[in-house]
Coordinates of C-alpha atoms in Angstrom, one line a residue:
M1 CA -1.1 1.6 3.9
L2 CA -4.5 0.9 5.2
A3 CA -6.4 3.8 6.1
I4 CA -3.1 5.0 5.0
L5 CA -0.2 2.7 4.6
L6 CA 1.5 -0.5 4.9
A7 CA 3.0 -0.3 8.2
S8 CA 3.5 3.1 7.8
C9 CA 2.9 -0.2 4.4
Q10 CA 25.6 -17.4 -19.5
A11 CA 28.5 -15.9 -19.2
A12 CA 29.3 -12.5 -20.4
A13 CA 32.5 -10.6 -21.1
T14 CA 34.8 -10.2 -18.0
P15 CA 34.0 -6.8 -16.4
T16 CA 36.5 -4.1 -16.2
S17 CA 38.7 -4.4 -13.2
T18 CA 38.0 -2.1 -10.3
P19 CA 40.0 -1.6 -7.1
L20 CA 40.1 -4.6 -4.8
P21 CA 38.9 -4.6 -1.2
P22 CA 40.7 -6.4 1.6
T23 CA 40.6 -10.1 1.2
P24 CA 37.4 -11.3 2.9
T25 CA 37.4 -14.1 5.5
K26 CA 35.4 -17.2 5.0
A27 CA 31.7 -17.1 6.0
A28 CA 28.9 -19.6 6.0
V29 CA 27.4 -20.3 2.6
P30 CA 23.7 -19.5 2.5
A31 CA 21.1 -22.1 1.5
A32 CA 19.1 -21.6 -1.6
P33 CA 16.0 -19.5 -1.0
T34 CA 12.6 -21.0 -0.6
T35 CA 9.3 -19.2 -1.2
P36 CA 9.4 -16.4 -0.2
P37 CA 13.2 -16.4 -0.7
A38 CA 15.2 -17.0 2.5
P39 CA 18.8 -18.0 2.3
A40 CA 20.4 -18.7 5.6
A41 CA 21.5 -15.1 6.0
A42 CA 18.0 -13.7 6.1
T43 CA 14.4 -14.5 6.6
A44 CA 11.6 -12.7 4.7
T45 CA 8.8 -11.1 6.7
A46 CA 5.8 -9.1 5.4
P47 CA 4.9 -5.9 7.2
A48 CA 1.4 -5.6 8.8
P49 CA -0.8 -2.7 7.9
A50 CA -1.2 0.1 10.3
A51 CA -4.5 1.9 11.0
A52 CA -3.3 5.4 10.3
P53 CA -0.2 7.4 9.5
A54 CA 1.4 8.2 12.9
T55 CA 3.2 11.4 13.7
P56 CA 6.8 10.5 14.4
T57 CA 7.6 10.5 18.1
K58 CA 11.4 10.3 17.9
P59 CA 13.4 12.2 15.2
P60 CA 16.6 10.7 13.8
V61 CA 19.6 11.3 16.0
T62 CA 21.9 14.2 15.1
P63 CA 25.5 13.3 15.0
T64 CA 27.9 14.6 17.6
S65 CA 31.6 15.4 17.2
S66 CA 32.4 12.1 18.9
A67 CA 30.4 10.0 16.4
A68 CA 32.3 7.6 14.2
Q69 CA 33.1 9.2 10.9
P70 CA 32.9 7.4 7.5
T71 CA 35.9 5.5 6.3
G72 CA 37.0 3.4 3.4
K73 CA 35.1 2.6 0.2
V74 CA 32.7 0.1 -1.2
I75 CA 31.8 -0.9 -4.8
V76 CA 28.3 -2.0 -5.6
V77 CA 27.3 -3.8 -8.8
I78 CA 23.7 -3.3 -9.8
T79 CA 21.6 -4.6 -12.7
G80 CA 21.6 -1.5 -15.0
E81 CA 22.7 2.0 -15.6
P82 CA 20.2 4.8 -14.7
D83 CA 18.9 6.9 -17.6
N84 CA 19.0 10.2 -15.6
F85 CA 18.7 11.6 -12.1
E86 CA 15.7 13.8 -12.5
S87 CA 13.3 13.5 -9.5
E88 CA 10.4 13.1 -12.0
N89 CA 11.8 9.6 -12.7
F90 CA 12.7 8.4 -9.2
N91 CA 10.3 5.5 -9.5
S92 CA 12.8 3.8 -11.8
K93 CA 14.7 1.1 -9.8
Q94 CA 18.0 1.9 -11.5
I95 CA 17.6 5.6 -10.4
F96 CA 16.3 5.3 -6.9
Q97 CA 18.8 2.6 -6.0
I98 CA 21.4 5.3 -6.2
G99 CA 19.4 8.5 -6.0
Y100 CA 17.7 8.0 -2.6
N101 CA 21.2 8.0 -1.0
V102 CA 21.6 11.6 -2.3
V103 CA 18.2 13.1 -2.4
E104 CA 15.8 12.7 0.6
R105 CA 12.1 12.6 1.1
L106 CA 9.7 14.0 3.7
V107 CA 9.1 10.6 5.1
E108 CA 10.6 7.1 5.1
R109 CA 9.9 3.7 6.6
D110 CA 11.6 2.0 9.5
P111 CA 13.5 -0.9 8.0
K112 CA 12.4 -3.3 10.8
T113 CA 8.8 -2.3 11.5
F114 CA 8.1 -0.7 8.2
G115 CA 6.2 2.0 10.0
L116 CA 6.1 5.4 8.5
K117 CA 8.4 7.9 10.2
G118 CA 9.7 11.4 9.5
L119 CA 12.8 12.1 7.5
L120 CA 12.8 15.7 6.3
A121 CA 9.4 16.2 7.9
E122 CA 9.3 15.9 11.7
K123 CA 5.5 15.7 11.9
W124 CA 2.3 16.0 9.9
E125 CA -1.5 16.4 10.5
Q126 CA -4.7 16.7 8.5
V127 CA -5.7 20.3 9.2
K128 CA -8.7 20.3 6.8
P129 CA -10.4 17.5 4.9
D130 CA -8.5 18.4 1.8
T131 CA -5.3 19.7 3.4
W132 CA -2.3 18.0 5.1
R133 CA 0.3 20.1 6.9
F134 CA 3.9 18.9 7.2
T135 CA 6.4 20.5 9.6
L136 CA 9.9 20.3 8.2
R137 CA 13.1 19.7 10.1
K138 CA 15.2 22.8 10.7
N139 CA 18.8 23.5 9.8
V140 CA 19.0 20.9 7.1
K141 CA 21.4 21.8 4.3
F142 CA 21.5 20.9 0.7
H143 CA 24.9 19.7 -0.6
N144 CA 25.5 23.1 -2.2
G145 CA 25.1 24.8 1.2
E146 CA 21.6 26.1 0.8
T147 CA 19.2 25.6 3.7
L148 CA 16.2 23.4 3.1
K149 CA 13.0 25.3 3.2
A150 CA 9.3 24.4 2.7
A151 CA 9.4 26.4 -0.6
D152 CA 11.8 23.7 -2.0
A153 CA 9.4 20.9 -1.1
A154 CA 6.4 22.9 -2.5
A155 CA 8.3 23.7 -5.8
T156 CA 9.2 20.0 -6.1
L157 CA 5.7 18.7 -5.7
N158 CA 4.1 21.5 -7.8
R159 CA 6.5 20.6 -10.6
L160 CA 5.7 16.9 -10.4
V161 CA 1.9 17.4 -10.6
D162 CA 2.0 20.1 -13.2
P163 CA -0.7 19.2 -15.7
A164 CA 1.3 20.7 -18.5
R165 CA 3.9 18.0 -18.0
P166 CA 2.2 14.7 -18.7
E167 CA 5.5 13.0 -19.2
V168 CA 6.3 13.0 -15.5
R169 CA 6.5 9.4 -14.4
V170 CA 5.9 9.8 -10.7
K171 CA 2.8 11.8 -11.3
R172 CA 0.7 8.7 -10.6
Y173 CA 1.6 8.8 -6.9
F174 CA -0.1 12.2 -6.5
P175 CA -3.3 11.9 -8.5
D176 CA -5.4 14.4 -6.6
V177 CA -2.8 17.0 -5.5
K178 CA -4.1 20.5 -6.3
E179 CA -1.3 22.6 -4.9
A180 CA 1.6 22.6 -2.4
I181 CA 2.0 25.8 -0.4
A182 CA 5.0 27.0 1.7
V183 CA 3.2 28.5 4.7
D184 CA 6.6 29.5 6.2
D185 CA 10.2 28.3 6.0
N186 CA 9.4 25.1 7.8
T187 CA 5.7 24.5 7.2
L188 CA 4.3 22.9 4.0
D189 CA 0.6 22.5 3.2
I190 CA -0.6 20.1 0.5
V191 CA -4.0 20.8 -0.8
N192 CA -5.9 18.1 -2.6
K193 CA -8.8 18.2 -5.0
A194 CA -10.6 15.7 -2.7
P195 CA -9.8 14.2 0.7
D196 CA -6.8 11.8 0.5
P197 CA -6.4 9.6 3.6
I198 CA -2.9 8.4 2.5
M199 CA -1.2 11.6 1.7
P200 CA 1.6 11.2 4.2
L201 CA 2.4 7.8 2.6
R202 CA 2.5 9.4 -0.8
M203 CA 5.4 11.6 0.4
F204 CA 7.5 8.5 0.4
F205 CA 7.7 8.9 -3.3
M206 CA 8.7 12.6 -3.4
P207 CA 12.4 13.4 -3.5
V208 CA 12.9 17.0 -2.4
D209 CA 14.9 19.1 -4.8
S210 CA 16.6 22.5 -4.3
A211 CA 14.3 24.9 -6.0
K212 CA 17.2 27.2 -6.8
F213 CA 19.3 24.4 -8.3
V214 CA 16.4 23.2 -10.5
K215 CA 15.7 26.7 -11.8
E216 CA 19.3 27.7 -12.4
N217 CA 20.7 24.4 -13.7
P218 CA 18.2 22.7 -15.8
E219 CA 20.8 21.2 -18.1
E220 CA 22.6 19.6 -15.1
R221 CA 19.6 17.9 -13.5
P222 CA 19.7 14.7 -15.7
T223 CA 23.3 13.9 -14.8
K224 CA 23.9 15.4 -11.4
A225 CA 21.9 14.7 -8.3
L226 CA 21.8 17.3 -5.5
G227 CA 20.0 16.8 -2.3
T228 CA 20.2 16.8 1.5
G229 CA 21.1 13.1 1.9
P230 CA 24.0 11.2 3.6
Y231 CA 25.9 11.0 0.3
K232 CA 26.9 13.6 -2.2
F233 CA 27.1 13.1 -6.0
V234 CA 30.7 13.1 -7.3
E235 CA 30.7 12.0 -10.9
W236 CA 29.0 9.9 -13.5
V237 CA 31.1 8.4 -16.3
R238 CA 28.5 7.1 -18.8
G239 CA 28.6 3.4 -19.4
Q240 CA 31.2 2.9 -16.6
F241 CA 30.4 4.0 -13.1
I242 CA 28.7 6.6 -10.7
R243 CA 30.6 7.8 -7.6
L244 CA 29.3 9.2 -4.4
T245 CA 31.0 10.4 -1.3
A246 CA 29.9 10.9 2.3
N247 CA 28.2 14.2 3.2
E248 CA 30.4 15.5 5.9
N249 CA 27.7 18.0 7.0
Y250 CA 24.9 15.5 7.1
W251 CA 22.2 16.4 9.6
G252 CA 21.6 12.7 10.6
T253 CA 23.7 9.8 11.7
P254 CA 27.1 9.5 9.9
N255 CA 27.6 6.7 7.3
I256 CA 30.1 3.9 7.6
F257 CA 31.5 4.3 4.1
K258 CA 33.3 7.4 2.9
D259 CA 33.3 6.7 -0.8
V260 CA 30.9 4.5 -2.9
T261 CA 31.1 3.5 -6.5
F262 CA 28.2 2.0 -8.4
V263 CA 28.9 -0.2 -11.5
W264 CA 26.4 -2.2 -13.5
R265 CA 26.3 -5.6 -15.2
K266 CA 23.2 -7.2 -16.8
E267 CA 24.1 -10.9 -16.1
P268 CA 23.5 -12.1 -12.6
A269 CA 26.4 -14.6 -13.0
V270 CA 28.8 -11.8 -13.8
R271 CA 27.6 -9.8 -10.7
A272 CA 28.2 -12.9 -8.5
A273 CA 31.6 -13.5 -10.0
M274 CA 32.7 -9.9 -9.4
L275 CA 31.8 -10.4 -5.7
M276 CA 33.6 -13.8 -5.5
T277 CA 36.8 -12.2 -7.0
G278 CA 36.7 -9.2 -4.7
E279 CA 36.0 -6.7 -7.4
V280 CA 32.9 -5.5 -5.6
Q281 CA 31.6 -5.8 -2.1
V282 CA 27.9 -5.8 -2.8
A283 CA 26.2 -7.6 -5.7
Q284 CA 22.5 -6.9 -6.4
E285 CA 20.1 -9.6 -7.7
I286 CA 22.1 -12.8 -7.8
T287 CA 20.5 -16.2 -8.4
P288 CA 19.7 -18.8 -5.7
S289 CA 22.4 -21.1 -7.3
D290 CA 25.0 -18.3 -7.1
A291 CA 23.9 -17.5 -3.6
K292 CA 25.3 -21.0 -2.6
K293 CA 28.7 -20.0 -4.1
V294 CA 29.3 -16.6 -2.6
K295 CA 30.6 -16.3 1.0
K296 CA 27.6 -14.3 2.2
A297 CA 24.1 -13.8 0.8
V298 CA 21.1 -12.1 2.2
S299 CA 17.5 -12.2 0.9
E300 CA 14.0 -10.8 1.3
A301 CA 10.6 -10.9 -0.3
T302 CA 9.9 -7.9 -2.5
V303 CA 6.9 -6.0 -3.7
E304 CA 8.0 -6.6 -7.3
T305 CA 5.5 -8.4 -9.4
P306 CA 6.5 -9.2 -13.0
M307 CA 3.4 -8.9 -15.2
I308 CA 2.2 -8.9 -18.8
R309 CA 0.3 -5.8 -19.8
F310 CA -2.1 -6.0 -22.8
D311 CA -3.5 -3.4 -25.1
S312 CA -7.0 -4.5 -24.1
D313 CA -8.7 -1.6 -25.9
R314 CA -7.8 -3.0 -29.4
P315 CA -7.9 -6.3 -31.3
P316 CA -6.8 -8.9 -30.9
F317 CA -6.5 -8.5 -27.1
K318 CA -9.8 -6.6 -26.9
D319 CA -11.3 -10.0 -26.7
V320 CA -11.2 -11.0 -23.1
R321 CA -11.3 -14.7 -24.0
I322 CA -7.8 -14.5 -25.5
R323 CA -6.5 -12.7 -22.5
K324 CA -8.0 -15.2 -20.2
A325 CA -6.6 -18.1 -22.3
M326 CA -3.1 -16.6 -22.1
S327 CA -3.4 -16.4 -18.4
L328 CA -4.8 -19.9 -17.9
A329 CA -1.9 -21.3 -20.0
L330 CA 0.7 -20.2 -17.4
D331 CA 1.8 -22.6 -14.6
R332 CA 2.9 -19.9 -12.1
K333 CA 3.7 -22.5 -9.4
T334 CA 6.2 -24.2 -11.7
F335 CA 7.5 -20.8 -12.8
A336 CA 8.2 -19.9 -9.1
E337 CA 9.6 -23.2 -8.1
T338 CA 11.6 -24.2 -11.2
V339 CA 12.3 -21.3 -13.5
M340 CA 12.9 -18.8 -10.6
E341 CA 14.6 -21.5 -8.5
G342 CA 12.3 -21.0 -5.6
N343 CA 13.0 -17.3 -5.4
A344 CA 9.4 -16.2 -6.0
Q345 CA 5.7 -16.9 -5.2
P346 CA 2.8 -17.5 -7.7
A347 CA 0.8 -14.3 -8.2
S348 CA -2.9 -13.9 -8.8
Q349 CA -3.0 -10.1 -8.2
M350 CA -0.9 -7.0 -9.1
F351 CA 0.5 -6.6 -5.6
A352 CA 1.7 -8.6 -2.6
P353 CA -0.8 -10.1 0.0
F354 CA -0.2 -7.4 2.6
T355 CA -1.5 -4.7 0.3
I356 CA -4.8 -3.1 1.1
G357 CA -7.2 -4.3 -1.6
Y358 CA -5.7 -7.8 -1.9
D359 CA -8.4 -10.5 -2.1
P360 CA -7.2 -13.8 -0.6
N361 CA -10.0 -15.6 -2.4
L362 CA -8.5 -15.0 -5.8
K363 CA -6.1 -17.8 -6.6
P364 CA -3.8 -18.4 -9.6
V365 CA -5.5 -20.9 -12.0
Y366 CA -3.6 -23.2 -14.4
D367 CA -5.9 -24.9 -17.0
V368 CA -4.4 -25.7 -20.4
E369 CA -7.5 -27.4 -21.8
G370 CA -9.6 -24.5 -20.7
A371 CA -7.2 -22.1 -22.4
K372 CA -7.3 -24.1 -25.6
K373 CA -11.0 -24.0 -25.6
L374 CA -11.1 -20.2 -25.2
V375 CA -8.6 -19.8 -28.0
K376 CA -10.8 -21.9 -30.3
E377 CA -14.0 -20.1 -29.3
A378 CA -12.3 -16.7 -30.0
G379 CA -11.1 -17.9 -33.4
A380 CA -7.5 -17.2 -32.3
E381 CA -5.8 -20.4 -33.3
G382 CA -2.5 -19.4 -34.9
L383 CA -2.8 -15.8 -33.7
A384 CA 0.6 -14.0 -33.8
V385 CA 1.5 -12.6 -30.4
P386 CA 4.4 -10.1 -30.3
F387 CA 5.9 -10.2 -26.8
D388 CA 8.5 -7.6 -25.7
V389 CA 10.7 -8.2 -22.7
Y390 CA 13.7 -6.5 -21.1
K391 CA 16.7 -8.7 -20.4
G392 CA 18.6 -8.0 -17.2
R393 CA 16.0 -6.4 -15.0
Y394 CA 16.1 -9.4 -12.6
A395 CA 17.7 -12.8 -12.4
R396 CA 16.2 -15.4 -14.8
E397 CA 13.9 -12.9 -16.5
T398 CA 14.8 -14.3 -19.9
E399 CA 14.1 -17.9 -18.8
L400 CA 10.7 -16.8 -17.5
A401 CA 9.9 -15.1 -20.8
E402 CA 10.9 -18.2 -22.7
A403 CA 8.7 -20.4 -20.5
I404 CA 5.7 -18.1 -21.1
V405 CA 6.2 -18.2 -24.9
G406 CA 6.3 -22.0 -24.7
A407 CA 3.1 -22.1 -22.7
W408 CA 1.3 -19.9 -25.2
T409 CA 2.5 -22.0 -28.1
T410 CA 1.0 -25.0 -26.4
I411 CA -2.5 -23.6 -26.5
G412 CA -2.3 -22.8 -30.2
L413 CA -1.0 -19.2 -30.4
K414 CA 2.2 -18.1 -32.2
P415 CA 4.1 -15.9 -29.9
S416 CA 7.3 -14.1 -30.9
L417 CA 9.7 -12.9 -28.2
T418 CA 11.6 -9.6 -28.7
T419 CA 14.3 -8.5 -26.2
V420 CA 14.6 -4.7 -25.8
D421 CA 17.0 -2.6 -23.8
V422 CA 16.2 -0.8 -20.6
A423 CA 15.4 2.6 -22.3
K424 CA 13.1 0.9 -24.8
S425 CA 11.4 -1.2 -22.1
R426 CA 10.6 2.0 -20.1
D427 CA 9.2 3.7 -23.2
L428 CA 7.0 0.6 -23.8
S429 CA 5.9 0.5 -20.2
Y430 CA 4.7 4.1 -20.3
A431 CA 3.2 3.9 -23.8
I432 CA -0.6 4.3 -23.7
G433 CA -3.4 5.0 -26.1
E434 CA -2.7 4.0 -29.7
A435 CA 1.0 3.5 -28.8
C436 CA 0.3 0.8 -26.2
P437 CA 2.2 -2.4 -27.1
A438 CA 0.1 -5.5 -27.8
A439 CA 1.7 -7.5 -25.1
H440 CA 4.6 -6.3 -23.0
S441 CA 6.5 -7.6 -20.0
I442 CA 6.7 -5.2 -17.1
E443 CA 7.6 -5.3 -13.5
H444 CA 5.4 -3.5 -11.1
G445 CA 6.3 -2.7 -7.5
N446 CA 3.6 -1.5 -5.1
E447 CA 5.7 -0.1 -2.3
F448 CA 2.6 1.6 -1.0
G449 CA 1.0 -1.5 0.4
D450 CA -2.2 0.1 -0.9
A451 CA -4.0 -0.8 -4.1
A452 CA -4.1 2.9 -5.2
G453 CA -0.4 2.5 -6.0
S454 CA -1.3 0.0 -8.7
F455 CA -4.8 0.9 -9.9
D456 CA -4.2 4.6 -10.3
S457 CA -1.5 3.8 -12.9
Y458 CA -2.5 0.6 -14.7
I459 CA -6.3 0.3 -14.4
V460 CA -8.0 3.7 -14.1
T461 CA -9.0 5.2 -17.5
G462 CA -6.3 7.7 -18.4
G463 CA -3.8 6.3 -15.9
R464 CA -0.1 6.9 -16.6
Q465 CA 0.5 3.3 -17.7
S466 CA -3.1 2.3 -18.4
C467 CA -4.2 0.6 -21.6
V468 CA -7.7 0.2 -20.1
T469 CA -10.8 2.2 -20.9
D470 CA -13.7 1.2 -18.6
A471 CA -15.9 3.7 -16.8
A472 CA -17.3 1.2 -14.3
V473 CA -14.0 0.2 -12.8
T474 CA -12.7 3.7 -12.9
K475 CA -15.7 4.7 -10.8
L476 CA -14.9 2.0 -8.3
I477 CA -11.3 3.1 -8.0
K478 CA -12.3 6.8 -7.5
E479 CA -14.7 5.8 -4.8
G480 CA -12.1 3.8 -3.0
S481 CA -9.6 6.6 -3.0
T482 CA -11.6 8.7 -0.5
L483 CA -12.2 5.9 1.9
S484 CA -10.2 4.5 4.8
G485 CA -10.1 1.4 7.0
E486 CA -12.2 -1.6 6.1
A487 CA -14.3 0.3 3.6
R488 CA -11.2 1.2 1.6
A489 CA -10.1 -2.5 1.6
K490 CA -13.5 -3.8 0.5
K491 CA -13.9 -1.3 -2.3
Y492 CA -10.4 -2.0 -3.6
Q493 CA -11.1 -5.8 -3.4
E494 CA -14.0 -5.2 -5.8
V495 CA -11.5 -3.7 -8.2
S496 CA -9.1 -6.6 -7.6
R497 CA -11.9 -9.0 -8.6
W498 CA -12.6 -7.0 -11.8
V499 CA -8.9 -7.2 -12.8
Y500 CA -8.8 -10.9 -12.0
E501 CA -11.9 -11.5 -14.2
N502 CA -11.1 -9.1 -17.1
V503 CA -7.3 -9.7 -17.3
P504 CA -6.0 -6.3 -18.5
V505 CA -2.7 -7.5 -17.0
I506 CA -1.5 -11.0 -16.1
P507 CA 0.3 -11.0 -12.8
L508 CA 3.0 -13.8 -12.9
I509 CA 4.9 -14.0 -9.7
H510 CA 5.9 -12.1 -6.6
R511 CA 9.6 -11.9 -6.9
G512 CA 12.3 -12.3 -4.2
Q513 CA 15.6 -10.6 -4.1
I514 CA 19.0 -11.9 -3.2
Y515 CA 22.1 -9.8 -2.6
G516 CA 25.7 -11.1 -2.2
L517 CA 27.8 -9.3 0.4
D518 CA 31.4 -9.1 1.4
P519 CA 31.5 -11.1 4.8
T520 CA 32.7 -8.0 6.6
L521 CA 29.4 -6.2 5.9
D522 CA 26.0 -6.5 7.5
W523 CA 22.8 -5.4 5.8
K524 CA 19.3 -6.7 5.3
P525 CA 17.4 -6.0 2.0
R526 CA 14.2 -4.0 2.3
I527 CA 10.9 -5.4 1.1
D528 CA 10.3 -2.1 -0.7
G529 CA 13.5 -2.5 -2.8
L530 CA 15.2 0.6 -1.6
F531 CA 19.0 0.4 -1.3
L532 CA 20.0 2.7 1.5
L533 CA 23.7 2.8 2.3
K534 CA 23.0 4.3 5.7
E535 CA 21.5 1.0 6.8
F536 CA 24.8 -0.9 6.3
S537 CA 27.1 -1.8 9.2
R538 CA 30.4 -3.6 9.6
V539 CA 30.8 -7.0 11.2
K540 CA 32.4 -6.5 14.6

């Protein structure tokens, strides 16, 4: 994402029984992850930034009649049920974990190099300072038989950036898009209000809808996904499961699985137990201790950064001394090593170190006495601090929240912890203005590898998730958005220092991810958190 990308970028009720897979054979037990997480089955590596978005040189292979066809089924247990399948909400982990197997984007990243490459787009170029042109792949079909056209991509993007629809959650990825134009059936122009050097990278976040389906079936969009992807949507039984089946007419390489079922359980111990009993073949987000128990586990660092977001525009958190004190009270190193069982790294910034705009000179600081002093100076002793957190987003989230509350109590505050469900948590995360919660636990993932993916949402005045009003920092962010290369990195580092000093958010840790697998499967988690079934293979 540099000049454009990041190398482009306690026990719970027994779950309902699902069909059992073949009995797996014994595999080596992985070691507990370190920092970043790395059980024996996988090693975490961070991608290096590229200088500019490269035009793909080698399109994905089109299957031939002799290619192996998908067989069998797999059951995957994830952390939570999606709320809907609308493309406007595809930045939600519970949605894109499933949805990106059905709905495709113009570009994707190579899972090994993390370089940006074409998916529905074969190539792209900047034809004017404010215009990028994408050439789409020909003869690609939606699951309903329609042929993909540039008009579908144009309609999708224009709908996502429509100023009359401020509720659109992925709007933050396209802050300066003026209009998308279908030049012809396979040529798409994206016109910006100002030059945007990372526009190809932004297309990573745009699932392409069928314009006809969206127009004619608005009532079905929340519950039925339709795209061009390797899997087709079959059914969604609310509260129970979502089923997909392989797209027999997929334009790319065939999948290994014919049928896939997604189920969800909040407790990581339950997810691990389902894998150990053979109820599922893939278990998302298990703990390091459970990784030692399952027959096969794989891990990777992630871009996910749990944070605390303040309403810094209103008392009591308008006083920067209180925000600083609450940050200084937190021992992030202990959180990472003990609370998270080594499956994390301490965080000082909103994004991982490979991100353009990350300043290596900004370190996490733990100073209890300094925090107590600031609380006293601000007259905040005994201050009630409501703290909202969602339980089940990732392993040991509740334990981390409890450790934070304990730390704030130590410096003289009176925090109260409230657990909310996933829908309420999302509502709180997107609440701004007078509705902004006083202190709320969020998890932010910057898949961009570019600070714009964080600042445009959380820091800039008027951002989709911003409870910050500051003209000076907004000016810095806007200046950085038009730059590339080292100039972009330096400008965004200025913003990183402002965030570090003014504490509108408290970055806590950079979280790792561990998956449990049936020993007959091979797969490596992606640092961007995408769960793509097409990247699985079977052990030979």
